[in-house]
GROMACS .gro file of C-alpha atoms in nm:
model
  103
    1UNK     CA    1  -5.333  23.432   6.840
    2UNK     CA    2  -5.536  23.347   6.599
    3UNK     CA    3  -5.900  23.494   6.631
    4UNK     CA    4  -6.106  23.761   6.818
    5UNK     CA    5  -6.369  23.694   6.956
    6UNK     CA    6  -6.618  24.063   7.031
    7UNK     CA    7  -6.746  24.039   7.348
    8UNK     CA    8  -6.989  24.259   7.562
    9UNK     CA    9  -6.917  24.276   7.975
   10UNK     CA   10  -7.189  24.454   8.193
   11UNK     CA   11  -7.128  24.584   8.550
   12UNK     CA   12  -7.414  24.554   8.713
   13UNK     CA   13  -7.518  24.874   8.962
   14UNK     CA   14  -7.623  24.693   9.277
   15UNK     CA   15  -7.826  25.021   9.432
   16UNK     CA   16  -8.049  25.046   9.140
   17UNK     CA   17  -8.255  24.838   9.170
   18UNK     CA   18  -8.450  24.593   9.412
   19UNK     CA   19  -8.400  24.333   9.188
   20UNK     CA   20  -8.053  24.399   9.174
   21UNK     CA   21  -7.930  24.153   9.446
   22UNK     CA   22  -8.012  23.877   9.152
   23UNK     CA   23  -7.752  23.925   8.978
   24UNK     CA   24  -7.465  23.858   9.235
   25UNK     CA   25  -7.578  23.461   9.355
   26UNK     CA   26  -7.516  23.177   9.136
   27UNK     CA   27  -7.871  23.067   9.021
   28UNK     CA   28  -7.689  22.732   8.861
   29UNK     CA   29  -7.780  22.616   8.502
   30UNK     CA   30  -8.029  22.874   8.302
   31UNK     CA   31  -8.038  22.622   8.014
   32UNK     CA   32  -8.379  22.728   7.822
   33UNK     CA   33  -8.381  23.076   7.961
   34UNK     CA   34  -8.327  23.230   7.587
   35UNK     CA   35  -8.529  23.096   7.255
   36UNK     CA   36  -8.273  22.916   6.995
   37UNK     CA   37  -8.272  23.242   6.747
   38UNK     CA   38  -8.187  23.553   6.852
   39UNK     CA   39  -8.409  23.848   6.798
   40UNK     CA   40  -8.353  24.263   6.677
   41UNK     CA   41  -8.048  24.365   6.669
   42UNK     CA   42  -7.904  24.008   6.675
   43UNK     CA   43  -7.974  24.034   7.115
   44UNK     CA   44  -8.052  23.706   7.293
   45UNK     CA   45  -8.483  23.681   7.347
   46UNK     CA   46  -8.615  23.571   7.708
   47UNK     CA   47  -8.829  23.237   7.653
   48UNK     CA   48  -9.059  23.251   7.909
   49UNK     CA   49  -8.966  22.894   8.023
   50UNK     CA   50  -8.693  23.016   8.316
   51UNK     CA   51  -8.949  23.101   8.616
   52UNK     CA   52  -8.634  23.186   8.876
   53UNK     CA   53  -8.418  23.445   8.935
   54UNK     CA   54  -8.222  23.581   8.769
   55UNK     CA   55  -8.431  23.557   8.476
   56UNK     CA   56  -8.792  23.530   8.644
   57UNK     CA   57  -8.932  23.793   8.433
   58UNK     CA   58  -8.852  23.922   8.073
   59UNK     CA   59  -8.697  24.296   8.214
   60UNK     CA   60  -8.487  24.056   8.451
   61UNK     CA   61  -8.309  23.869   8.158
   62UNK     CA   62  -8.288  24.203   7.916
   63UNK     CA   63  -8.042  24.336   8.197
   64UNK     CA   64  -7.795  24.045   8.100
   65UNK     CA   65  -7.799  24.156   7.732
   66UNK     CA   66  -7.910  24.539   7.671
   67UNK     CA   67  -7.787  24.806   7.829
   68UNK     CA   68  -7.995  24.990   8.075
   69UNK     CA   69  -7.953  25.264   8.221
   70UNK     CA   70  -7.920  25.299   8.575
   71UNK     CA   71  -7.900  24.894   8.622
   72UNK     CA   72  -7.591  24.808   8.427
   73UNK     CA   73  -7.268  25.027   8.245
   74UNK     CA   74  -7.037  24.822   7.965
   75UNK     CA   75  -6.711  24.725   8.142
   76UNK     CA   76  -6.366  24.541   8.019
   77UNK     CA   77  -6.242  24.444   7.700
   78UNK     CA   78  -6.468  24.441   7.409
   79UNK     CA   79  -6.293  24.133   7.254
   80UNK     CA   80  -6.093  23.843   7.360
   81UNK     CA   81  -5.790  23.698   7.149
   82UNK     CA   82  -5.854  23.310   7.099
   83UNK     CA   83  -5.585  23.103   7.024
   84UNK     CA   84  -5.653  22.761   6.764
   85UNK     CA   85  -5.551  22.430   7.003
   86UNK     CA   86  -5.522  22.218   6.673
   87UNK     CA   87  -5.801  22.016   6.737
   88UNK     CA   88  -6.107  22.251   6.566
   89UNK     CA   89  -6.197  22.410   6.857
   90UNK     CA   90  -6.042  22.806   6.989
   91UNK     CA   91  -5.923  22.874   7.335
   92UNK     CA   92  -5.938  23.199   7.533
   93UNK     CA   93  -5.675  23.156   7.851
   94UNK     CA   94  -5.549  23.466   8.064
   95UNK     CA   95  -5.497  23.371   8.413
   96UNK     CA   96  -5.468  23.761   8.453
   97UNK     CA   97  -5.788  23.835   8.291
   98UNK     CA   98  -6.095  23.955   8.498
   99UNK     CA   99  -6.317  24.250   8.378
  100UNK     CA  100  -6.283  24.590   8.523
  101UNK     CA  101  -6.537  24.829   8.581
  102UNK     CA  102  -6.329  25.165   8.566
  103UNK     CA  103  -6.640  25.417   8.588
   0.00000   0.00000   0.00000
């Protein structure tokens, strides 16, 4: 081992909301969901430019990335231990690993 990586998992409270049905389908590729910098409190910013769910509106895509209260609780780890493959590049592998939400 030979980093650590922090990490932030979200369970995602599927009564909560109506909208909350969104975040259990697999929408695909969201490339150009989030603007290239990152915004207060170093949190990724919504760019306007993804018009489907999940991230059809701002308060959609701040779920992924804030916590909220009543929509989502922090779950799992909060880092992963990467491991250097010699090549430049770090590898997280753990066929064991899948976050639990224990609340």
């Amino acid at each position: 081992i030979c980093g650590v990586l922090p990490i932030t998992i979200r369970h995602f409270k599927h009564e909560a909301s109506s909208d909350s049905k969104m975040h259990c389908k697999d929408y695909g590729n969201s490339s150009g969901a989030a603007k290239y910098t990152l915004g207060p409190g170093g949190k990724m910013v919504w760019s306007g430019a993804w018009s489907q769910a999940p991230f059809s509106r701002e308060s959609n895509f701040d779920h992924w990335y804030r916590d909220v209260p009543g929509m989502n609780v922090r779950a799992g780890p909060t880092e992963l231990a990467l491991t250097a493959r010699g090549d430049g590049t770090w590898v997280f592998k753990d066929q064991d690993f899948f976050p639990n939400y224990k609340k």
